[in-house]
Coordinates of C-alpha atoms in Angstrom, one line a residue:
V164 CA -6.3 61.6 -5.7
Q165 CA -6.5 59.6 -9.4
R166 CA -4.1 59.5 -11.2
A167 CA -3.5 58.3 -15.4
R168 CA -0.7 56.1 -17.1
L169 CA 0.7 57.5 -19.8
E170 CA 3.5 56.2 -20.7
T171 CA 4.1 53.5 -23.7
N172 CA 6.4 50.1 -23.0
G173 CA 7.7 52.0 -19.8
S174 CA 9.6 47.9 -18.7
F175 CA 11.5 48.5 -22.4
G176 CA 10.5 44.6 -22.4
S177 CA 10.0 45.1 -26.4
S178 CA 11.4 47.2 -28.6
I179 CA 11.6 51.1 -27.9
T180 CA 9.9 52.8 -30.6
M181 CA 12.1 55.6 -32.5
G182 CA 10.7 58.9 -33.8
T183 CA 9.0 62.0 -33.5
G184 CA 5.6 61.2 -33.0
N185 CA 4.0 61.0 -30.1
A186 CA 5.4 58.1 -27.4
E187 CA 8.1 57.8 -29.2
W188 CA 12.0 58.3 -27.9
Q189 CA 14.2 60.5 -30.2
D190 CA 17.7 60.2 -29.8
E191 CA 21.2 61.3 -32.3
D192 CA 19.3 59.5 -34.7
Q193 CA 16.7 62.6 -34.8
D194 CA 18.7 65.5 -34.1
G195 CA 22.5 64.9 -34.2
G196 CA 23.0 67.7 -31.9
F197 CA 21.9 65.0 -28.9
N198 CA 24.8 63.1 -28.8
S199 CA 23.7 59.9 -28.0
Q200 CA 22.2 55.9 -29.1
I201 CA 19.5 54.3 -26.9
A202 CA 18.1 50.6 -27.8
Q203 CA 16.7 47.7 -25.9
D204 CA 19.1 46.3 -23.9
T205 CA 18.0 42.4 -23.1
N206 CA 20.6 41.7 -20.0
S207 CA 18.5 43.2 -17.4
S208 CA 21.8 45.2 -15.7
G209 CA 21.5 45.7 -12.7
F210 CA 17.7 45.7 -12.8
S211 CA 15.4 42.6 -11.8
G212 CA 13.4 42.0 -15.1
S213 CA 14.1 41.0 -18.6
S214 CA 15.2 44.4 -19.9
S215 CA 16.0 47.6 -19.9
M216 CA 16.9 51.0 -22.0
K217 CA 20.6 51.3 -22.6
F218 CA 22.0 54.9 -23.0
T219 CA 24.9 55.5 -24.5
I220 CA 27.0 58.4 -25.0
D221 CA 28.0 58.4 -28.6
T222 CA 30.1 61.6 -28.6
G223 CA 31.5 64.4 -26.4
V224 CA 30.7 63.8 -22.4
A225 CA 26.9 64.9 -22.0
A226 CA 23.9 63.0 -24.0
V227 CA 20.1 64.0 -24.1
A228 CA 17.6 61.7 -25.1
W229 CA 13.9 62.7 -25.8
Y230 CA 9.8 60.9 -25.5
K231 CA 7.3 63.0 -26.8
M232 CA 4.0 63.3 -25.7
T233 CA 1.2 64.9 -27.9
N234 CA -1.7 64.9 -25.5
C235 CA -0.9 66.9 -22.7
V236 CA -3.7 68.9 -20.8
V237 CA -2.8 72.6 -20.8
G238 CA -2.1 73.1 -16.3
K239 CA -2.3 70.2 -14.9
T240 CA 0.5 68.6 -13.4
Y241 CA 2.1 65.0 -14.5
N242 CA 5.1 63.3 -12.6
A243 CA 7.9 61.3 -14.6
S244 CA 9.9 59.2 -13.0
I245 CA 12.7 56.5 -14.4
R246 CA 15.7 54.6 -13.0
V247 CA 19.0 54.8 -13.4
N248 CA 22.5 51.6 -13.2
S249 CA 25.9 53.1 -14.5
G250 CA 26.7 49.1 -14.7
D251 CA 29.9 47.5 -14.6
S252 CA 33.6 50.4 -15.6
Q253 CA 31.5 52.7 -16.5
T254 CA 32.0 56.4 -16.1
I255 CA 28.9 57.7 -15.2
N256 CA 28.7 61.0 -13.8
S257 CA 25.2 62.2 -14.3
A258 CA 21.9 61.4 -15.0
F259 CA 18.8 64.4 -14.8
I260 CA 15.9 64.0 -15.7
G261 CA 13.2 66.4 -16.7
A262 CA 10.4 68.1 -18.9
H263 CA 10.2 71.1 -21.9
S264 CA 7.7 71.8 -24.5
T265 CA 10.1 71.9 -27.0
T266 CA 14.1 69.7 -26.8
L267 CA 17.2 71.1 -26.0
S268 CA 20.3 69.9 -27.3
S269 CA 23.1 68.0 -25.8
A270 CA 25.2 71.1 -25.6
Q271 CA 22.6 72.7 -23.7
S272 CA 22.5 70.0 -21.0
T273 CA 26.4 69.9 -19.9
D274 CA 25.5 72.6 -16.7
S275 CA 23.8 70.5 -13.3
T276 CA 22.9 73.6 -11.9
N277 CA 20.6 75.4 -14.4
W278 CA 20.4 71.4 -17.4
A279 CA 18.9 71.5 -20.1
F280 CA 15.8 73.5 -19.0
P281 CA 16.1 76.5 -18.6
G282 CA 12.7 77.8 -16.5
E283 CA 11.5 74.4 -16.2
T284 CA 11.7 71.9 -13.0
C285 CA 14.6 69.3 -12.9
A286 CA 15.7 67.0 -10.6
P287 CA 19.7 65.8 -10.9
V288 CA 21.5 62.5 -9.4
E289 CA 24.6 62.4 -9.1
Y290 CA 25.2 59.5 -10.0
S291 CA 29.2 58.2 -10.4
N292 CA 30.2 54.4 -11.1
R293 CA 27.6 52.7 -9.0
A294 CA 26.2 49.3 -9.3
V295 CA 23.0 50.2 -7.2
A296 CA 19.8 51.7 -9.3
S297 CA 18.3 54.8 -8.4
S298 CA 15.3 56.8 -9.1
I299 CA 15.0 59.7 -10.4
Q300 CA 11.4 61.7 -11.1
V301 CA 10.2 65.5 -11.6
N302 CA 6.3 66.7 -11.2
F303 CA 5.3 68.9 -13.7
V304 CA 3.3 71.4 -15.6
P305 CA 2.3 71.7 -19.3
T306 CA 2.3 75.1 -21.1
N307 CA 1.7 73.3 -24.8
T308 CA -0.2 70.2 -25.4
T309 CA 3.1 68.8 -27.1
Y310 CA 5.4 67.9 -24.4
Y311 CA 8.6 66.3 -23.7
I312 CA 10.5 64.4 -21.1
G313 CA 14.9 64.5 -21.3
L314 CA 17.2 62.6 -19.8
V315 CA 20.4 63.1 -19.8
V316 CA 23.4 61.5 -18.6
I317 CA 26.5 63.1 -18.3
G318 CA 30.3 60.9 -18.3
T319 CA 32.7 59.5 -20.4
N320 CA 32.7 59.2 -24.5
G321 CA 31.6 56.3 -25.3
H322 CA 30.4 55.1 -22.1
H323 CA 26.3 54.1 -20.8
A324 CA 23.7 53.9 -18.7
F325 CA 21.1 51.6 -18.2
F326 CA 17.3 52.8 -17.5
D327 CA 14.1 50.8 -16.6
D328 CA 10.5 51.4 -15.4
F329 CA 9.7 54.0 -17.0
N330 CA 6.8 56.0 -15.2
V331 CA 4.1 59.5 -16.2
W332 CA 1.1 59.9 -14.2
L333 CA -1.0 62.6 -15.2
E334 CA -2.0 63.3 -11.2
N335 CA -5.8 64.3 -10.1
A336 CA -6.8 62.4 -13.1

Protein backbone atom coordinates (compact mmCIF):
# COMPACT_ATOMS: atom_id res chain seq x y z
CA VAL A 1 0.00 0.00 0.00
CA GLN A 2 1.46 3.32 -1.08
CA ARG A 3 0.45 6.62 0.46
CA ALA A 4 0.96 10.13 -0.90
CA ARG A 5 1.24 12.96 1.61
CA LEU A 6 -0.71 16.04 0.51
CA GLU A 7 -0.82 18.73 3.20
CA THR A 8 1.42 21.78 3.36
CA ASN A 9 3.06 22.98 6.61
CA GLY A 10 1.49 20.21 8.73
CA SER A 11 3.90 20.90 11.58
CA PHE A 12 2.91 24.59 11.59
CA GLY A 13 6.64 25.38 11.58
CA SER A 14 6.02 28.48 9.49
CA SER A 15 3.18 30.99 9.38
CA ILE A 16 -0.20 29.48 8.54
CA THR A 17 -1.33 30.34 5.01
CA MET A 18 -4.81 31.85 5.23
CA GLY A 19 -7.18 32.32 2.30
CA THR A 20 -9.61 30.52 0.04
CA GLY A 21 -7.15 28.77 -2.31
CA ASN A 22 -5.68 25.28 -2.39
CA ALA A 23 -3.76 24.25 0.77
CA GLU A 24 -4.97 27.36 2.64
CA TRP A 25 -6.73 27.58 5.99
CA GLN A 26 -9.97 29.52 6.54
CA ASP A 27 -11.22 31.03 9.81
CA GLU A 28 -13.65 33.85 10.60
CA ASP A 29 -11.57 36.29 8.55
CA GLN A 30 -12.76 34.39 5.47
CA ASP A 31 -16.30 33.72 6.80
CA GLY A 32 -17.69 35.39 9.93
CA GLY A 33 -19.90 32.36 10.65
CA PHE A 34 -16.86 30.25 11.53
CA ASN A 35 -16.33 32.02 14.93
CA SER A 36 -12.64 31.06 15.02
CA GLN A 37 -9.23 32.68 14.97
CA ILE A 38 -6.27 30.50 14.05
CA ALA A 39 -2.59 31.42 14.04
CA GLN A 40 0.84 29.89 14.43
CA ASP A 41 1.88 29.49 18.06
CA THR A 42 5.63 29.30 18.62
CA ASN A 43 5.41 28.30 22.30
CA SER A 44 4.76 24.65 21.37
CA SER A 45 1.99 24.41 23.95
CA GLY A 46 1.84 20.77 24.94
CA PHE A 47 3.63 19.42 21.86
CA SER A 48 7.15 18.39 21.07
CA GLY A 49 8.69 20.65 18.45
CA SER A 50 8.72 24.38 18.09
CA SER A 51 5.29 25.36 16.77
CA SER A 52 1.61 24.49 16.64
CA MET A 53 -1.69 26.04 15.53
CA LYS A 54 -3.54 28.04 18.18
CA PHE A 55 -7.30 27.80 17.58
CA THR A 56 -9.37 30.34 19.56
CA ILE A 57 -13.14 30.30 19.93
CA ASP A 58 -13.82 33.92 19.09
CA THR A 59 -17.62 34.08 19.41
CA GLY A 60 -20.04 31.76 21.21
CA VAL A 61 -19.17 28.23 22.28
CA ALA A 62 -18.40 26.51 18.96
CA ALA A 63 -15.95 27.39 16.23
CA VAL A 64 -14.80 25.82 12.97
CA ALA A 65 -11.78 26.24 10.70
CA TRP A 66 -11.20 24.66 7.28
CA TYR A 67 -8.28 23.42 5.18
CA LYS A 68 -9.07 23.52 1.45
CA MET A 69 -7.88 20.92 -1.08
CA THR A 70 -8.62 21.50 -4.78
CA ASN A 71 -6.81 18.52 -6.26
CA CYS A 72 -8.74 15.56 -4.82
CA VAL A 73 -9.33 12.43 -6.89
CA VAL A 74 -13.04 11.58 -6.78
CA GLY A 75 -13.67 8.09 -5.42
CA LYS A 76 -10.21 7.62 -3.83
CA THR A 77 -9.78 7.15 -0.07
CA TYR A 78 -8.05 9.88 1.95
CA ASN A 79 -7.03 10.05 5.60
CA ALA A 80 -6.66 13.28 7.55
CA SER A 81 -5.26 13.37 11.09
CA ILE A 82 -4.14 15.96 13.61
CA ARG A 83 -3.20 16.12 17.29
CA VAL A 84 -5.11 18.34 19.73
CA ASN A 85 -4.25 19.67 23.18
CA SER A 86 -6.40 22.04 25.23
CA GLY A 87 -3.50 23.68 27.07
CA ASP A 88 -3.58 24.99 30.61
CA SER A 89 -6.72 26.51 32.16
CA GLN A 90 -8.76 26.29 28.95
CA THR A 91 -12.31 24.99 28.85
CA ILE A 92 -12.41 22.89 25.69
CA ASN A 93 -15.15 20.26 25.83
CA SER A 94 -14.79 18.63 22.43
CA ALA A 95 -12.66 18.68 19.32
CA PHE A 96 -13.69 17.15 16.00
CA ILE A 97 -12.20 16.56 12.56
CA GLY A 98 -14.23 15.83 9.44
CA ALA A 99 -14.33 16.29 5.69
CA HIS A 100 -16.97 17.80 3.43
CA SER A 101 -17.48 19.10 -0.10
CA THR A 102 -18.38 22.59 1.17
CA THR A 103 -17.59 24.68 4.24
CA LEU A 104 -20.24 24.89 6.92
CA SER A 105 -20.64 27.46 9.68
CA SER A 106 -20.07 26.95 13.40
CA ALA A 107 -23.85 27.07 13.91
CA GLN A 108 -23.94 23.70 12.17
CA SER A 109 -21.23 22.25 14.41
CA THR A 110 -22.62 22.29 17.95
CA ASP A 111 -24.31 18.88 17.76
CA SER A 112 -21.68 16.23 18.48
CA THR A 113 -24.03 13.51 17.17
CA ASN A 114 -24.51 14.91 13.66
CA TRP A 115 -21.64 17.35 13.86
CA ALA A 116 -20.85 19.68 10.98
CA PHE A 117 -20.86 17.14 8.19
CA PRO A 118 -24.32 15.77 7.40
CA GLY A 119 -24.03 12.44 5.61
CA GLU A 120 -20.25 12.42 6.03
CA THR A 121 -17.84 10.74 8.42
CA CYS A 122 -16.56 12.60 11.45
CA ALA A 123 -14.32 11.66 14.33
CA PRO A 124 -15.39 13.29 17.61
CA VAL A 125 -13.02 13.33 20.54
CA GLU A 126 -14.45 14.31 23.90
CA TYR A 127 -11.69 16.49 25.19
CA SER A 128 -12.05 18.30 28.49
CA ASN A 129 -9.20 20.30 30.02
CA ARG A 130 -6.49 17.72 29.45
CA ALA A 131 -2.87 18.71 29.04
CA VAL A 132 -2.12 15.50 27.16
CA ALA A 133 -2.34 15.59 23.37
CA SER A 134 -4.82 13.28 21.63
CA SER A 135 -4.96 12.33 17.97
CA ILE A 136 -8.12 12.65 15.90
CA GLN A 137 -8.53 11.43 12.35
CA VAL A 138 -11.07 10.86 9.60
CA ASN A 139 -11.13 8.75 6.44
CA PHE A 140 -13.12 10.16 3.54
CA VAL A 141 -13.87 9.56 -0.14
CA PRO A 142 -14.33 12.85 -2.02
CA THR A 143 -17.35 13.33 -4.26
CA ASN A 144 -15.79 16.47 -5.81
CA THR A 145 -12.25 17.52 -6.72
CA THR A 146 -12.50 20.32 -4.13
CA TYR A 147 -12.84 19.12 -0.54
CA TYR A 148 -12.45 20.70 2.89
CA ILE A 149 -11.03 19.25 6.08
CA GLY A 150 -12.70 20.89 9.04
CA LEU A 151 -11.75 21.28 12.68
CA VAL A 152 -14.44 22.11 15.23
CA VAL A 153 -13.74 23.14 18.80
CA ILE A 154 -16.53 23.38 21.38
CA GLY A 155 -15.83 25.10 24.68
CA THR A 156 -15.85 28.52 26.31
CA ASN A 157 -15.82 31.77 24.35
CA GLY A 158 -12.28 33.18 24.25
CA HIS A 159 -10.63 29.87 25.13
CA HIS A 160 -8.32 27.98 22.80
CA ALA A 161 -6.95 24.61 21.78
CA PHE A 162 -3.65 23.78 20.11
CA PHE A 163 -3.27 21.56 17.03
CA ASP A 164 -0.12 19.97 15.59
CA ASP A 165 1.08 17.23 13.25
CA PHE A 166 -1.58 17.76 10.58
CA ASN A 167 -1.40 15.07 7.89
CA VAL A 168 -3.45 14.36 4.79
CA TRP A 169 -2.76 11.13 2.93
CA LEU A 170 -4.07 9.73 -0.34
CA GLU A 171 -4.33 5.99 0.26
CA ASN A 172 -3.20 3.54 -2.43
CA ALA A 173 -1.60 6.32 -4.46
